[in-house]
Coordinates of C-alpha atoms and ligand atoms in Angstrom, one line a residue:
M1 CA 0.0 0.0 0.0
I2 CA 1.4 3.4 -1.0
Y3 CA 0.3 6.5 0.9
L4 CA 0.1 10.0 -0.5
V5 CA 0.5 12.5 2.4
I6 CA -0.9 15.9 1.6
P7 CA -0.5 18.8 4.0
C8 CA -3.3 21.3 3.6
Y9 CA -3.5 24.7 5.3
N10 CA -6.4 26.8 4.1
E11 CA -6.6 25.0 0.8
Q12 CA -10.4 25.1 0.2
E13 CA -10.0 26.5 -3.3
V14 CA -7.7 23.7 -4.5
L15 CA -8.8 20.6 -2.7
A16 CA -11.6 19.3 -4.9
D17 CA -9.5 19.8 -8.0
T18 CA -6.4 18.3 -6.4
N19 CA -8.4 15.3 -5.3
R20 CA -9.9 14.7 -8.8
K21 CA -6.5 14.8 -10.4
L22 CA -4.9 12.6 -7.8
L23 CA -7.6 9.9 -8.1
A24 CA -7.2 9.9 -11.9
M25 CA -3.5 9.5 -11.6
L26 CA -3.6 6.8 -8.9
V27 CA -5.4 4.5 -11.3
E28 CA -2.2 4.4 -13.3
I29 CA 0.1 3.0 -10.6
P30 CA 0.4 -0.7 -10.2
V31 CA 0.3 -0.7 -6.4
E32 CA -2.7 -0.1 -4.2
S33 CA -2.8 3.4 -2.8
R34 CA -4.4 5.8 -0.4
I35 CA -4.5 9.5 0.0
L36 CA -4.0 11.0 3.4
Y37 CA -5.0 14.6 3.9
V38 CA -3.5 16.4 6.8
D39 CA -5.4 19.5 7.8
D40 CA -2.9 21.7 9.4
G41 CA -5.2 23.7 11.6
S42 CA -7.0 25.4 8.7
T43 CA -9.4 28.2 9.5
D44 CA -11.4 27.9 6.4
N45 CA -13.5 25.1 5.0
T46 CA -10.7 22.7 4.3
W47 CA -11.7 20.0 6.9
N48 CA -15.3 20.0 5.7
I49 CA -14.1 19.5 2.2
I50 CA -11.9 16.6 3.2
Q51 CA -14.8 15.0 5.0
T52 CA -16.9 15.3 1.8
L53 CA -14.2 13.9 -0.3
L54 CA -13.9 10.9 2.1
Q55 CA -17.6 10.2 1.9
E56 CA -17.3 10.1 -1.9
K57 CA -14.5 7.7 -1.9
Q58 CA -14.1 6.0 1.4
E59 CA -11.9 3.2 0.4
T60 CA -9.1 5.5 -0.9
I61 CA -9.2 8.7 1.1
C62 CA -8.5 9.4 4.7
G63 CA -7.6 12.5 6.7
I64 CA -6.3 13.8 10.0
R65 CA -7.0 17.2 11.4
L66 CA -4.4 18.9 13.6
A67 CA -5.6 21.0 16.5
H68 CA -3.6 24.0 15.5
N69 CA -1.4 25.2 12.7
V70 CA 2.0 23.6 13.2
G71 CA 3.5 24.4 9.8
H72 CA 4.3 22.5 6.7
Q73 CA 7.1 20.3 8.0
S74 CA 5.4 19.2 11.2
A75 CA 2.2 18.5 9.2
L76 CA 4.1 16.2 6.9
W77 CA 5.6 14.5 9.9
A78 CA 2.2 14.0 11.4
G79 CA 1.0 12.5 8.2
M80 CA 3.9 10.1 7.9
E81 CA 3.6 9.0 11.5
T82 CA -0.1 8.3 11.0
C83 CA 0.4 6.0 8.0
I84 CA 3.8 4.5 8.6
N85 CA 2.5 1.1 9.9
R86 CA 0.3 0.6 6.9
A87 CA 2.4 2.1 4.2
E88 CA 5.1 0.2 2.2
A89 CA 6.0 3.6 0.8
I90 CA 5.0 7.2 1.4
I91 CA 4.8 10.0 -1.1
T92 CA 4.6 13.6 0.1
I93 CA 3.3 16.3 -2.1
D94 CA 1.8 19.8 -1.6
A95 CA -1.9 20.3 -1.9
D96 CA -1.7 22.9 -4.7
L97 CA -0.1 20.3 -7.1
Q98 CA 2.5 22.8 -8.3
D99 CA 4.7 19.7 -8.4
D100 CA 3.9 17.6 -11.4
I101 CA 1.9 14.5 -10.4
R102 CA 2.8 12.8 -13.6
V103 CA 6.1 12.1 -11.8
I104 CA 4.4 9.9 -9.2
P105 CA 4.0 6.8 -11.4
R106 CA 7.7 7.2 -12.3
M107 CA 8.5 7.4 -8.6
V108 CA 6.5 4.3 -7.9
Q109 CA 8.3 2.5 -10.7
D110 CA 11.6 3.5 -9.2
Y111 CA 10.5 2.2 -5.8
L112 CA 9.4 -1.1 -7.3
S113 CA 12.8 -1.5 -8.8
G114 CA 14.5 -1.1 -5.5
T115 CA 15.0 2.6 -4.9
D116 CA 14.3 3.8 -1.4
V117 CA 14.2 7.6 -1.8
V118 CA 13.0 9.3 -4.9
Y119 CA 13.4 13.1 -4.9
G120 CA 11.2 15.2 -7.1
V121 CA 13.5 17.9 -8.5
R122 CA 12.4 21.0 -10.3
R123 CA 14.1 21.4 -13.6
E124 CA 13.6 25.1 -13.9
R125 CA 11.9 27.9 -11.9
K126 CA 10.3 29.8 -14.8
T127 CA 7.0 30.0 -13.0
D128 CA 8.3 31.4 -9.7
T129 CA 8.6 35.1 -9.1
V130 CA 12.1 36.7 -9.6
F131 CA 12.1 37.3 -5.8
K132 CA 11.4 33.6 -5.0
R133 CA 13.9 32.4 -7.5
F134 CA 16.6 34.7 -6.2
T135 CA 16.0 33.9 -2.5
A136 CA 15.8 30.2 -3.2
Q137 CA 19.1 30.3 -5.1
A138 CA 20.8 32.3 -2.3
F139 CA 19.5 29.8 0.2
Y140 CA 20.9 26.7 -1.5
W141 CA 24.2 28.5 -1.9
F142 CA 24.3 29.5 1.7
M143 CA 23.3 26.0 2.9
A144 CA 26.1 24.5 0.9
L145 CA 28.5 27.0 2.4
M146 CA 27.3 26.1 5.9
G147 CA 28.1 22.4 5.1
C148 CA 24.5 21.1 5.0
D149 CA 23.8 18.5 2.4
T150 CA 20.6 19.4 0.5
V151 CA 19.3 18.3 -2.8
Y152 CA 19.3 21.4 -5.1
N153 CA 15.8 22.5 -6.2
H154 CA 14.1 19.7 -4.3
A155 CA 11.2 20.7 -2.1
D156 CA 9.1 18.3 -0.1
F157 CA 7.9 16.2 -3.0
R158 CA 9.5 12.8 -2.5
L159 CA 8.9 9.1 -2.1
L160 CA 10.2 7.3 0.9
S161 CA 10.1 3.5 1.2
H162 CA 8.8 2.0 4.4
R163 CA 12.2 1.4 5.9
V164 CA 13.5 4.9 5.1
A165 CA 10.4 6.6 6.5
K166 CA 10.8 4.5 9.6
A167 CA 14.4 5.5 10.0
L168 CA 13.4 9.1 9.4
L169 CA 10.8 9.0 12.2
C170 CA 13.5 7.8 14.6
Y171 CA 14.9 11.3 14.5
Q172 CA 13.6 13.0 17.7
E173 CA 14.3 16.6 16.9
R174 CA 11.5 19.2 17.2
N175 CA 13.0 21.7 14.8
L176 CA 12.1 20.0 11.6
Y177 CA 13.8 20.5 8.3
L178 CA 13.0 17.5 6.2
R179 CA 15.1 18.5 3.2
G180 CA 18.1 18.3 5.4
L181 CA 17.2 15.2 7.3
V182 CA 16.4 12.9 4.4
P183 CA 19.9 13.1 2.8
L184 CA 21.4 12.3 6.1
L185 CA 19.7 8.9 6.0
G186 CA 21.5 7.5 3.0
F187 CA 19.9 4.5 1.3
R188 CA 19.4 4.1 -2.5
T189 CA 18.3 7.4 -3.9
R190 CA 17.2 8.7 -7.2
K191 CA 16.0 12.0 -8.7
E192 CA 13.1 12.5 -11.0
Y193 CA 13.0 15.9 -12.8
Y194 CA 9.9 17.9 -13.7
N195 CA 8.8 21.4 -14.5
R196 CA 7.1 23.2 -11.7
Q197 CA 3.6 24.7 -12.5
P198 CA 2.3 28.0 -11.2
R199 CA -0.2 27.8 -8.4
L200 CA -3.6 27.6 -10.2
M201 CA -5.9 28.5 -7.3
G202 CA -5.6 30.0 -3.8
T203 CA -2.5 31.8 -2.7
T204 CA 0.8 30.7 -1.3
K205 CA 0.7 29.7 2.3
Y206 CA 4.4 30.4 2.7
S207 CA 4.6 34.0 3.7
V208 CA 8.0 35.7 3.5
R209 CA 8.1 35.3 7.3
K210 CA 7.4 31.5 7.1
M211 CA 10.0 31.2 4.3
L212 CA 12.7 33.0 6.3
A213 CA 11.8 30.9 9.3
L214 CA 12.2 27.7 7.3
A215 CA 15.6 28.9 5.9
F216 CA 16.8 29.8 9.3
E217 CA 15.6 26.5 10.7
G218 CA 17.5 24.7 7.9
I219 CA 20.7 26.5 8.7
T220 CA 20.6 26.4 12.5
S221 CA 19.3 22.8 12.7
F222 CA 22.1 21.3 10.7
S223 CA 25.2 23.4 11.1
T224 CA 27.2 24.9 13.9
R225 CA 29.5 26.5 11.4
P226 CA 28.3 30.0 12.1
V227 CA 29.8 29.6 15.6
R228 CA 33.1 28.4 14.2
L229 CA 33.1 31.5 12.0
I230 CA 33.3 33.6 15.2
L231 CA 36.4 31.6 16.3
F232 CA 38.1 32.2 13.0
V233 CA 37.3 35.9 13.0
G234 CA 38.8 36.1 16.5
L235 CA 41.9 34.4 15.4
F236 CA 42.1 36.7 12.4
F237 CA 41.9 39.7 14.8
I238 CA 44.7 38.4 16.9
F239 CA 46.8 37.9 13.8
V240 CA 46.1 41.4 12.6
S241 CA 46.8 42.8 16.1
V242 CA 50.4 41.6 15.8
G243 CA 50.8 44.0 12.8
V244 CA 48.9 46.8 14.5
I245 CA 50.9 46.5 17.7
S246 CA 54.3 46.6 15.9
W247 CA 53.1 49.6 13.9
A248 CA 51.8 51.4 17.1
I249 CA 55.1 50.8 19.0
Y250 CA 57.1 52.0 16.0
S251 CA 55.0 55.2 15.7
R252 CA 55.4 55.7 19.5
M253 CA 59.2 55.3 19.2
V254 CA 59.6 57.8 16.4
G255 CA 57.4 60.1 18.5
R256 CA 54.4 60.6 16.1
T257 CA 51.7 59.9 18.7
V258 CA 49.6 61.5 21.3
E259 CA 49.7 60.3 24.9
G260 CA 47.7 57.2 25.5
W261 CA 47.1 56.3 21.8
T262 CA 49.4 53.3 21.7
S263 CA 48.1 51.5 24.7
L264 CA 44.5 52.0 23.6
L265 CA 45.1 50.8 20.1
V266 CA 47.1 47.8 21.2
S267 CA 44.5 46.7 23.8
V268 CA 41.5 47.2 21.5
W269 CA 42.9 45.0 18.7
F270 CA 44.4 42.3 20.9
L271 CA 41.6 42.1 23.4
S272 CA 38.9 42.0 20.7
G273 CA 40.6 39.1 19.2
V274 CA 41.0 37.3 22.5
L275 CA 37.3 37.9 23.3
L276 CA 36.1 36.6 20.0
V277 CA 38.2 33.5 20.3
A278 CA 36.8 33.0 23.8
I279 CA 33.2 33.3 22.6
G280 CA 34.1 31.0 19.7
I281 CA 35.4 28.3 22.0
V282 CA 32.4 28.6 24.3
G283 CA 30.3 28.4 21.2
E284 CA 31.9 25.2 20.1
Y285 CA 30.8 23.6 23.3
I286 CA 27.3 24.9 23.0
G287 CA 27.2 23.6 19.4
K288 CA 28.2 20.2 20.7
I289 CA 25.5 20.3 23.4
Y290 CA 23.0 21.4 20.8
M291 CA 23.8 18.5 18.5
E292 CA 23.7 16.1 21.5
T293 CA 20.3 17.3 22.6
K294 CA 18.9 16.3 19.2
R295 CA 19.6 12.6 20.1
R296 CA 19.9 11.7 16.4
P297 CA 20.3 8.1 15.7
R298 CA 24.0 7.3 15.2
Y299 CA 23.4 5.0 12.3
T300 CA 20.7 3.3 10.3
I301 CA 20.9 -0.3 9.3
M302 CA 19.9 -0.8 5.7
E303 CA 20.0 -4.6 5.3
K304 CA 20.7 -7.5 7.6
I305 CA 21.6 -10.9 6.5
F306 CA 21.2 -14.0 8.6
S307 CA 21.3 -17.6 7.9
I308 CA 18.1 -18.9 6.5
L309 CA 17.9 -21.4 9.4
L310 CA 17.6 -18.5 11.8
L311 CA 14.8 -17.0 9.8
L312 CA 13.1 -20.3 9.8
S313 CA 13.4 -20.8 13.5
V314 CA 11.9 -17.3 14.0
S315 CA 9.1 -18.1 11.5
L316 CA 8.2 -21.3 13.1
N317 CA 7.4 -19.6 16.4
I318 CA 4.8 -17.4 15.0
N319 CA 1.4 -18.6 14.2
S320 CA -1.0 -16.9 11.8
A321 CA -3.6 -18.0 9.3
E322 CA -3.1 -15.2 6.8
Y323 CA -2.2 -16.4 3.4
L324 CA 0.3 -14.7 1.1
S325 CA 1.3 -15.7 -2.4
M326 CA 4.9 -16.5 -3.1
S327 CA 5.3 -13.7 -5.6
E328 CA 4.0 -11.2 -3.1
A329 CA 6.4 -12.4 -0.4
I330 CA 9.3 -12.2 -2.8
R331 CA 8.4 -8.7 -3.7
M332 CA 8.2 -7.8 0.0
A333 CA 11.5 -9.5 0.7
Q334 CA 13.1 -7.5 -2.1
A335 CA 11.5 -4.2 -1.4
N336 CA 11.1 -4.1 2.3
S337 CA 12.7 -4.2 5.6
Y338 CA 14.1 -7.2 7.3
E339 CA 11.3 -7.1 9.8
A340 CA 8.6 -7.1 7.1
M341 CA 10.4 -10.0 5.6
V342 CA 10.5 -12.0 8.8
A343 CA 6.8 -11.4 9.3
R344 CA 6.1 -12.6 5.8
L345 CA 8.4 -15.6 6.1
S346 CA 6.6 -16.6 9.2
L347 CA 3.3 -16.6 7.4
M348 CA 4.6 -18.4 4.4
S349 CA 6.4 -21.2 6.3
Q350 CA 3.0 -22.8 7.1
Y351 CA 2.1 -23.1 3.5
W352 CA 5.3 -23.9 1.7
S353 CA 7.4 -26.9 1.9
Y354 CA 11.0 -26.2 2.7
R355 CA 12.0 -27.1 -0.8
S356 CA 9.9 -24.5 -2.6
F357 CA 11.1 -22.1 0.1
R358 CA 14.7 -22.7 -0.8
A359 CA 14.1 -22.8 -4.6
E360 CA 12.1 -19.6 -4.9
L361 CA 12.8 -17.4 -1.9
L362 CA 16.5 -17.9 -1.3
P363 CA 17.7 -16.6 -4.7
A364 CA 15.5 -13.5 -4.2
V365 CA 16.9 -12.8 -0.8
N366 CA 20.4 -13.5 -1.8
M367 CA 20.2 -11.2 -4.8
R368 CA 19.1 -8.5 -2.5
S369 CA 21.9 -8.9 -0.1
E370 CA 24.6 -9.1 -2.7
E371 CA 23.8 -5.7 -4.3
Ligands
LIG6 N1 1.2 24.3 4.4 C1 0.9 23.7 5.7 N2 1.0 24.5 6.8 C2 1.5 25.8 6.7 C3 1.8 26.3 5.5 C4 1.7 25.5 4.3 O1 0.5 22.6 5.8 O2 1.6 26.4 7.8 C5 1.0 23.5 3.2 C6 0.2 24.1 2.1 O3 -1.2 23.8 2.3 C7 0.7 23.4 0.9 C8 2.2 23.2 1.2 O4 2.3 23.3 2.6 O5 0.1 22.1 0.7 C9 3.1 24.2 0.5 O6 2.6 25.5 0.7 P1 2.5 26.5 -0.6 O7 2.1 25.8 -1.8 O8 1.6 27.7 -0.2 O9 4.0 27.0 -0.6 P2 4.8 27.5 -1.9 O10 4.6 26.4 -3.0 O11 4.3 28.8 -2.3 O12 6.2 27.5 -1.5
LIG7 MG1 2.9 25.7 -3.6

C-alpha cells in the first residue's frame, strides 16, 4: 500500500481539483494506494471538504486534522507518523499540485525496482517570481556554504520507502527541516525531474516570514558552522593585532603619537581578538551540546543478512492464518525491511514446503543482499 501524504493549510480552493487529479493519476500506478490529507489547523472550509471527499471515496481517502497550525514540516511529519504502519512507501506532495503529479508513477516504478528515496527535483523555476527564484538560489548556496547536504531544487515532493520513512521517524528533533534530514539517512536514492507549475488557485501559504523561518531552521538545525566563524574571526583579529601592535610601537618610538594612543590601540585589537576566540570556544561547546540534545540516531541499518535457518526458526514460532502468495512475499522481501520479511516468512512457512522455500525465496533474498 502506498500512501500519499498531503498537507493542507487553508486550501479550500484547490482541494476538490487536487483530489480529482490525484484519483485519476492513482489509477495508473500498479500498487494499491491511499490519499491521506493532513489538515494543518486550517481556519477555512478545508476540513469539511476533506470530509466530503472521504464520503465520496471512502476506500481510498483518509484524513487527519491537527488541532492548530504547526507548519508544513510538522504537518508532513504528522501524516507520515499516521500511516507508517500501513504504508510500504510514502509520497509527500503539496496540496496545490505545483509539483507535477505525472512524476508519481515514475517514482513508484523506481520504488518497485528497489530505490528507497526518490526526490522530485524542479528542472527550472520559470513560474516562480524573480524574488522567490533569487532567494531560493541564495538559500541553496548558503546551505552548501554552511556544510549542509541538501538536494538542489528539491522541495518536499518525494517518495520514501517504508524502511526509510521508519528510519526518518526515529529522529527525535523538534526543529524539523526534512530536506536536510532525508539526505542524512543514505539508502538508495534517485532524482526525478519535472517542470514546476504555477499555483492555479488559492494563494501561497508560505509567507515571507514563514519562508525565512524555514531557511533559518534549515541552517541552524544542521550546522554549527556560524559559531566556528566567530572563532576564525577572533583568530584573524589576533593575527592582525600583531601587525597593528608593531606599527603602534614603532610610531610611538619615532614620537608621532599623542599620549595614550598606543596603549589603547594595542589593547583594543588584541583584546577584541581574544574575546572573539573565547566566545568561539564557548560556542563550540554549545554547538556540541546542541547536537547532542537532538539525540539523532547514530546509524541506520539498511540490510541484515542472517542464515536462513535462523529465519526459519523465527518463523516457526509465529502462528498466523493469513495467506500470502509466493510472488507477493518475494516482492516484500526485495522491497522491504528485514522485519517485514521475517513477518512474511513466518506466514509463508506454514504453506510452503521447505523445498519450494529454498528454490524460490532464497535466490530472491540473496540477490538483495549481494547488491
Ligand atoms: N502548508 C501547511 N502549513 C502551513 C503552510 C503551508 O500545511 O503552515 C502546506 C500548504 O497547504 C501546501 C504546502 O504546505 O500544501 C506548501 O505551501 P505553498 O504551496 O503555499 O508554498 P509554496 O509552494 O508557495 O512554497
Ligand atoms: Mg505551492
